[in-house]
């Protein structure tokens, strides 16, 4: 794995990174500048471009900003930016502009910007009319519809200890001109392990071959795992969430499909005060799973997923883990992340990750079956590896088209 500094300015707090790839191979990264984790005393959303697969980056370009004077005068603050490349090559940049620090019940407005020239210039902002939530995600489905996910925050008793969060999804059938919704992801069917109100939030999406859309979410009440919910009608309604195999998901998931069809997710792995950048990959079958593993068929029904750590924030006061990723023509992943680590304020890093950095089997199935024959351990393991290759080669269809 190769680690690359995309941007480090010790006079700025550079945070909440995301990335998109245009059809000509240009990489475009976005992040927010301020002086601390929150968007104070000013806030700027910037982009940078790379034409050599992320090894070098052009100077930054400011897409939208709020100066200290504007923020003091009540013109809002800029929170998080997300990027998406549509099927026609248009880049969409979603930003939540917040007016109310208490973020309830309508904290601000989700803004959209568009670029038709691989991020060189931008048009906007367009006000989407989405005012109910923060931290947007944006995806395009295979039918051309767009989904935006936001987090609704509520304080039903007025006390922060009773804070609730709920994932909402808006849908557009006209490339973002108008938006329908929200559709709400329901709370889990059982109480949280510690009795606190559920806080599923900051969800992002992947669409499976049969049209099922999976929304993966972080969770901040139990802090034990990420969760997922399925939609079989293009995001109009959502199933009761179940646990995902994403341990300690305490930072915005960045979700997409690899060319193999597997689902990849980068997120902040939070353990106490520690922050790590995790990569979780699972098969479509695992993504669609809503039932527990069949203990009678444990070996065959084991979770088809792998998780790896890409970075650890070594700072005394760590802050990191809002990330994004794309898959390069080589098959490698280019991951972007914000991290404090050895900087006085947050910086933006890139990671060039090959499959062999996290898994020593080819693209496709994520399979595990430990050899049981102690007398022929090596031969049995080799046979399992060969069976894996055969399954991958025999899988029908070609590579999955993906904007990632």
Coordinates of C-alpha atoms in Angstrom, one line a residue:
X1 CA 0.0 0.0 0.0
X2 CA 1.3 3.5 -0.9
X3 CA 0.4 6.5 1.2
X4 CA 0.3 10.0 -0.5
X5 CA -0.2 13.4 1.0
X6 CA -2.9 15.1 -1.0
X7 CA -3.0 18.3 1.0
X8 CA -1.4 19.5 4.2
X9 CA -1.6 23.1 5.3
X10 CA -0.7 23.5 8.9
X11 CA -2.7 26.8 9.1
X12 CA -5.9 25.0 8.1
X13 CA -8.2 22.2 9.3
X14 CA -8.8 20.1 6.1
X15 CA -11.5 17.5 6.7
X16 CA -14.3 15.3 5.4
X17 CA -12.8 14.1 2.2
X18 CA -14.5 12.4 -0.8
X19 CA -13.4 11.5 -4.3
X20 CA -14.8 10.7 -7.7
X21 CA -13.4 9.5 -11.0
X22 CA -14.5 10.9 -14.4
X23 CA -14.7 8.8 -17.6
X24 CA -11.3 10.2 -18.8
X25 CA -9.6 9.0 -15.6
X26 CA -9.4 12.4 -13.9
X27 CA -9.6 12.1 -10.1
X28 CA -11.4 14.8 -8.3
X29 CA -11.2 15.2 -4.5
X30 CA -13.3 17.5 -2.3
X31 CA -12.9 18.5 1.3
X32 CA -13.8 21.4 3.7
X33 CA -11.4 24.0 5.1
X34 CA -11.9 25.7 8.4
X35 CA -9.8 26.1 11.6
X36 CA -11.3 23.2 13.6
X37 CA -13.6 20.1 13.4
X38 CA -16.6 22.3 13.3
X39 CA -17.0 24.9 10.5
X40 CA -15.6 27.9 12.4
X41 CA -14.7 30.7 12.1
X42 CA -15.1 30.3 8.3
X43 CA -15.8 27.4 6.0
X44 CA -14.8 26.6 2.4
X45 CA -15.5 23.6 0.2
X46 CA -12.7 23.0 -2.2
X47 CA -11.7 20.5 -4.9
X48 CA -8.4 19.3 -6.3
X49 CA -7.8 17.3 -9.5
X50 CA -5.2 14.7 -10.4
X51 CA -4.3 13.4 -13.9
X52 CA -1.8 10.7 -12.8
X53 CA -4.0 8.4 -10.7
X54 CA -3.6 10.5 -7.5
X55 CA 0.1 10.7 -7.3
X56 CA 0.2 14.5 -7.8
X57 CA -2.6 17.0 -7.4
X58 CA -3.4 20.4 -9.0
X59 CA -3.8 23.5 -6.7
X60 CA -7.1 23.7 -5.0
X61 CA -10.2 25.4 -6.4
X62 CA -12.8 26.9 -4.1
X63 CA -16.3 25.9 -5.1
X64 CA -18.3 27.6 -2.3
X65 CA -17.3 29.5 0.9
X66 CA -18.7 31.3 3.9
X67 CA -16.3 33.9 5.3
X68 CA -16.1 34.7 9.0
X69 CA -18.2 37.8 8.4
X70 CA -20.8 35.9 6.4
X71 CA -21.1 33.3 9.1
X72 CA -21.3 35.9 11.8
X73 CA -24.1 37.6 9.8
X74 CA -26.2 34.4 9.8
X75 CA -25.5 33.3 6.2
X76 CA -24.8 29.8 7.3
X77 CA -21.8 27.4 7.6
X78 CA -20.6 24.7 5.2
X79 CA -20.4 21.3 6.8
X80 CA -19.6 18.2 4.6
X81 CA -19.2 17.8 0.8
X82 CA -19.8 14.6 -1.2
X83 CA -18.9 13.8 -4.8
X84 CA -20.5 11.5 -7.4
X85 CA -19.9 11.0 -11.1
X86 CA -23.1 10.3 -13.0
X87 CA -23.4 7.9 -16.0
X88 CA -23.1 10.8 -18.4
X89 CA -19.8 12.0 -16.9
X90 CA -21.3 14.9 -15.0
X91 CA -19.9 15.4 -11.5
X92 CA -22.3 16.2 -8.7
X93 CA -21.1 17.9 -5.5
X94 CA -23.5 17.9 -2.6
X95 CA -23.0 20.2 0.4
X96 CA -25.0 20.8 3.5
X97 CA -25.3 24.5 4.3
X98 CA -26.4 24.8 8.0
X99 CA -28.1 27.8 9.6
X100 CA -29.1 26.4 13.0
X101 CA -26.4 25.1 15.3
X102 CA -28.9 22.9 17.2
X103 CA -29.7 21.1 13.8
X104 CA -33.4 20.6 14.7
X105 CA -35.8 20.4 13.0
X106 CA -34.7 22.0 9.7
X107 CA -31.0 22.8 10.1
X108 CA -30.3 24.1 6.6
X109 CA -30.3 23.3 2.9
X110 CA -28.6 20.6 0.8
X111 CA -26.9 22.4 -2.1
X112 CA -25.9 20.8 -5.4
X113 CA -23.1 21.9 -7.8
X114 CA -22.4 20.3 -11.2
X115 CA -19.3 20.1 -13.4
X116 CA -19.4 19.0 -17.0
X117 CA -15.6 19.3 -17.5
X118 CA -14.1 16.9 -15.0
X119 CA -14.1 19.3 -12.1
X120 CA -12.4 22.2 -13.9
X121 CA -15.4 24.5 -13.5
X122 CA -18.6 24.3 -11.5
X123 CA -22.2 25.5 -11.8
X124 CA -24.4 26.2 -8.9
X125 CA -25.4 26.3 -6.2
X126 CA -28.8 24.7 -6.7
X127 CA -31.0 24.6 -3.6
X128 CA -32.5 21.1 -3.5
X129 CA -35.3 21.9 -1.1
X130 CA -33.9 19.2 1.3
X131 CA -33.8 20.9 4.7
X132 CA -34.5 18.1 7.1
X133 CA -31.0 16.6 7.6
X134 CA -27.2 16.9 7.5
X135 CA -24.2 15.1 6.1
X136 CA -25.4 14.2 2.6
X137 CA -24.6 11.2 0.5
X138 CA -25.4 11.0 -3.2
X139 CA -25.7 8.1 -5.6
X140 CA -27.1 7.3 -9.1
X141 CA -29.1 4.1 -9.7
X142 CA -28.9 2.1 -12.9
X143 CA -32.3 3.6 -14.0
X144 CA -30.8 7.1 -13.8
X145 CA -32.6 8.1 -10.6
X146 CA -30.6 9.9 -7.9
X147 CA -30.7 9.2 -4.2
X148 CA -29.6 11.6 -1.5
X149 CA -29.3 10.4 2.1
X150 CA -29.3 12.8 5.1
X151 CA -29.3 12.4 8.8
X152 CA -32.3 13.8 10.8
X153 CA -31.3 14.8 14.4
X154 CA -33.9 15.2 17.1
X155 CA -33.9 16.1 20.8
X156 CA -37.4 14.9 21.9
X157 CA -36.8 15.8 25.6
X158 CA -34.5 18.8 25.0
X159 CA -31.5 16.9 26.5
X160 CA -28.5 15.9 24.5
X161 CA -28.3 12.6 26.3
X162 CA -31.7 11.7 24.6
X163 CA -30.5 12.6 21.1
X164 CA -32.0 10.5 18.3
X165 CA -30.8 10.2 14.8
X166 CA -32.7 8.7 11.8
X167 CA -31.6 8.1 8.2
X168 CA -33.7 9.7 5.5
X169 CA -33.6 9.2 1.8
X170 CA -34.7 11.6 -1.0
X171 CA -35.1 10.6 -4.6
X172 CA -34.9 12.5 -7.9
X173 CA -36.3 11.2 -11.3
X174 CA -35.0 14.3 -13.2
X175 CA -31.3 14.4 -12.5
X176 CA -31.6 16.5 -9.4
X177 CA -34.0 19.2 -10.6
X178 CA -36.7 18.1 -8.1
X179 CA -36.7 15.7 -5.1
X180 CA -39.3 13.4 -3.6
X181 CA -39.3 12.3 0.0
X182 CA -38.2 11.8 2.6
X183 CA -38.4 8.0 2.9
X184 CA -37.2 7.1 6.4
X185 CA -35.2 4.1 7.4
X186 CA -37.0 2.7 10.5
X187 CA -35.3 2.0 13.8
X188 CA -34.1 -1.5 14.5
X189 CA -36.7 -3.9 15.8
X190 CA -35.1 -4.4 19.2
X191 CA -33.8 -1.8 21.8
X192 CA -30.2 -0.8 21.8
X193 CA -27.9 -2.9 24.0
X194 CA -27.3 0.1 26.4
X195 CA -30.9 1.4 26.4
X196 CA -30.0 4.6 24.6
X197 CA -32.2 5.9 21.7
X198 CA -31.1 4.5 18.3
X199 CA -28.7 6.8 16.3
X200 CA -28.4 5.3 12.8
X201 CA -27.0 8.0 10.5
X202 CA -24.7 9.1 7.6
X203 CA -25.8 6.3 5.4
X204 CA -24.5 5.6 1.9
X205 CA -25.8 3.3 -0.9
X206 CA -24.9 0.4 -3.2
X207 CA -27.2 -1.1 -5.8
X208 CA -27.1 -4.9 -6.4
X209 CA -27.7 -6.7 -9.7
X210 CA -31.4 -7.3 -9.0
X211 CA -32.0 -3.6 -8.3
X212 CA -32.0 -4.0 -4.5
X213 CA -30.4 -0.9 -2.9
X214 CA -28.5 -1.4 0.4
X215 CA -28.0 1.5 2.7
X216 CA -25.1 1.1 5.1
X217 CA -25.2 3.4 8.2
X218 CA -23.0 4.2 11.2
X219 CA -24.6 4.0 14.7
X220 CA -23.7 6.2 17.7
X221 CA -25.8 4.8 20.6
X222 CA -24.4 1.3 21.1
X223 CA -21.3 2.1 19.1
X224 CA -20.9 -1.6 18.4
X225 CA -21.4 -1.9 14.7
X226 CA -22.7 -0.5 11.5
X227 CA -26.2 -1.3 10.3
X228 CA -27.8 -1.9 6.9
X229 CA -31.3 -1.5 5.4
X230 CA -32.6 -2.8 2.1
X231 CA -34.9 -1.1 -0.5
X232 CA -36.6 -3.1 -3.3
X233 CA -38.4 -0.1 -4.8
X234 CA -35.6 2.3 -5.7
X235 CA -35.3 4.0 -2.3
X236 CA -39.1 4.7 -1.8
X237 CA -39.3 2.4 1.2
X238 CA -36.7 0.6 3.5
X239 CA -36.6 -2.5 5.5
X240 CA -36.1 -2.8 9.3
X241 CA -32.3 -2.5 9.7
X242 CA -30.1 -5.4 10.7
X243 CA -26.5 -5.4 11.8
X244 CA -23.8 -5.2 9.2
X245 CA -20.4 -6.9 9.6
X246 CA -18.8 -3.4 10.1
X247 CA -17.5 -3.4 13.7
X248 CA -17.3 -0.1 15.5
X249 CA -18.6 2.0 12.6
X250 CA -18.4 5.5 14.1
X251 CA -17.6 7.5 11.0
X252 CA -19.4 8.1 7.7
X253 CA -19.4 5.0 5.5
X254 CA -18.4 5.5 1.9
X255 CA -20.0 2.7 -0.1
X256 CA -19.8 1.4 -3.7
X257 CA -19.3 -1.6 -5.8
X258 CA -16.1 -3.0 -7.2
X259 CA -15.8 -4.1 -10.8
X260 CA -16.1 -7.7 -9.5
X261 CA -19.5 -6.9 -8.0
X262 CA -18.3 -6.9 -4.4
X263 CA -19.3 -4.1 -2.1
X264 CA -16.6 -2.0 -0.6
X265 CA -17.0 0.4 2.3
X266 CA -14.4 2.6 4.0
X267 CA -15.3 4.1 7.4
X268 CA -13.9 5.3 10.7
X269 CA -13.3 2.4 13.0
X270 CA -13.7 3.9 16.5
X271 CA -12.4 2.1 19.6
X272 CA -12.5 4.4 22.6
X273 CA -10.8 7.6 21.6
X274 CA -8.8 5.8 18.9
X275 CA -9.6 6.5 15.2
X276 CA -8.6 4.1 12.4
X277 CA -9.5 3.9 8.7
X278 CA -11.1 0.6 7.9
X279 CA -11.8 -1.1 4.5
X280 CA -14.7 -3.6 4.6
X281 CA -15.5 -5.7 1.5
X282 CA -18.3 -8.2 1.2
X283 CA -20.0 -10.2 -1.5
X284 CA -23.5 -9.2 -2.9
X285 CA -24.9 -12.3 -1.2
X286 CA -23.6 -11.0 2.1
X287 CA -24.9 -7.5 1.4
X288 CA -28.4 -8.9 0.8
X289 CA -28.3 -11.2 3.9
X290 CA -30.8 -10.2 6.6
X291 CA -30.8 -13.5 8.6
X292 CA -28.1 -14.7 11.0
X293 CA -25.6 -17.3 10.0
X294 CA -27.1 -20.8 9.9
X295 CA -25.2 -22.5 12.7
X296 CA -26.1 -25.9 11.3
X297 CA -24.3 -25.0 8.1
X298 CA -21.6 -22.8 9.8
X299 CA -18.7 -23.7 7.4
X300 CA -20.7 -23.1 4.2
X301 CA -22.8 -20.2 5.5
X302 CA -20.0 -18.2 7.1
X303 CA -20.0 -14.4 6.5
X304 CA -18.5 -13.6 3.1
X305 CA -16.6 -10.5 4.2
X306 CA -13.2 -9.1 5.0
X307 CA -12.1 -6.1 7.0
X308 CA -8.7 -4.4 6.9
X309 CA -7.1 -1.4 8.5
X310 CA -5.6 1.2 6.1
X311 CA -4.4 3.8 8.6
X312 CA -4.3 4.8 12.3
X313 CA -4.5 8.3 13.7
X314 CA -1.6 8.6 16.1
X315 CA -2.5 12.1 17.3
X316 CA -3.1 12.8 21.0
X317 CA -6.5 14.1 20.0
X318 CA -7.3 12.0 16.9
X319 CA -9.8 13.2 14.3
X320 CA -10.2 11.2 11.1
X321 CA -12.2 8.7 9.1
X322 CA -14.5 10.5 6.7
X323 CA -13.3 9.0 3.5
X324 CA -14.1 8.2 -0.1
X325 CA -12.7 5.8 -2.7
X326 CA -12.6 4.9 -6.4
X327 CA -11.3 1.9 -8.3
X328 CA -8.6 2.6 -10.9
X329 CA -8.3 0.9 -14.2
X330 CA -5.6 -1.3 -12.7
X331 CA -8.1 -2.6 -10.2
X332 CA -6.4 -0.9 -7.3
X333 CA -8.4 1.3 -5.0
X334 CA -7.6 5.0 -4.4
X335 CA -8.8 6.0 -1.0
X336 CA -8.9 9.5 0.4
X337 CA -9.2 10.3 4.1
X338 CA -8.8 13.2 6.5
X339 CA -6.5 12.5 9.4
X340 CA -4.8 14.6 12.1
X341 CA -1.9 12.2 12.9
X342 CA 1.4 14.1 12.7
X343 CA -0.1 17.5 11.7
X344 CA -1.2 20.2 14.1
X345 CA -4.6 20.3 12.3
X346 CA -6.2 17.8 10.0
X347 CA -4.7 16.9 6.6
X348 CA -5.9 15.0 3.5
X349 CA -4.2 11.7 2.7
X350 CA -4.5 9.3 -0.2
X351 CA -3.9 5.5 -0.1
X352 CA -3.2 3.3 -3.2
X353 CA -4.5 -0.1 -2.1
X354 CA -4.1 -3.3 -4.1
X355 CA -6.3 -6.3 -3.5
X356 CA -3.3 -8.2 -2.1
X357 CA -3.0 -5.6 0.6
X358 CA -6.2 -7.0 2.2
X359 CA -6.9 -10.4 0.6
X360 CA -4.7 -13.0 -1.1
X361 CA -7.5 -14.5 -3.3
X362 CA -8.7 -13.1 -6.7
X363 CA -11.6 -10.8 -7.3
X364 CA -15.1 -12.2 -6.8
X365 CA -16.2 -14.5 -4.0
X366 CA -14.9 -13.9 -0.4
X367 CA -14.7 -17.5 0.7
X368 CA -13.4 -19.1 3.9
X369 CA -13.2 -22.7 4.8
X370 CA -10.3 -23.8 7.0
X371 CA -8.6 -27.1 5.9
X372 CA -9.6 -29.8 8.4
X373 CA -7.3 -32.6 7.2
X374 CA -4.1 -32.3 9.3
X375 CA -2.4 -35.0 7.3
X376 CA -2.7 -33.1 4.0
X377 CA -3.0 -29.5 5.1
X378 CA -1.0 -28.0 2.3
X379 CA -2.8 -30.0 -0.4
X380 CA -6.2 -29.2 1.0
X381 CA -5.5 -25.5 1.2
X382 CA -4.3 -25.6 -2.4
X383 CA -7.4 -27.3 -3.5
X384 CA -9.6 -24.7 -1.8
X385 CA -7.6 -21.9 -3.6
X386 CA -8.1 -23.6 -6.9
X387 CA -11.8 -24.0 -6.2
X388 CA -12.0 -20.3 -5.6
X389 CA -10.4 -19.5 -8.9
X390 CA -12.8 -21.9 -10.7
X391 CA -15.9 -20.2 -9.1
X392 CA -14.7 -16.8 -10.1
X393 CA -14.1 -17.9 -13.7
X394 CA -17.4 -19.6 -14.0
X395 CA -19.5 -16.7 -12.6
X396 CA -21.8 -15.4 -15.3
X397 CA -21.6 -11.9 -16.7
X398 CA -18.7 -9.5 -16.9
X399 CA -17.5 -6.7 -14.7
X400 CA -20.0 -4.6 -12.9
X401 CA -20.2 -1.0 -14.2
X402 CA -19.5 1.4 -11.4
X403 CA -19.1 5.1 -11.1
X404 CA -16.6 4.3 -8.3

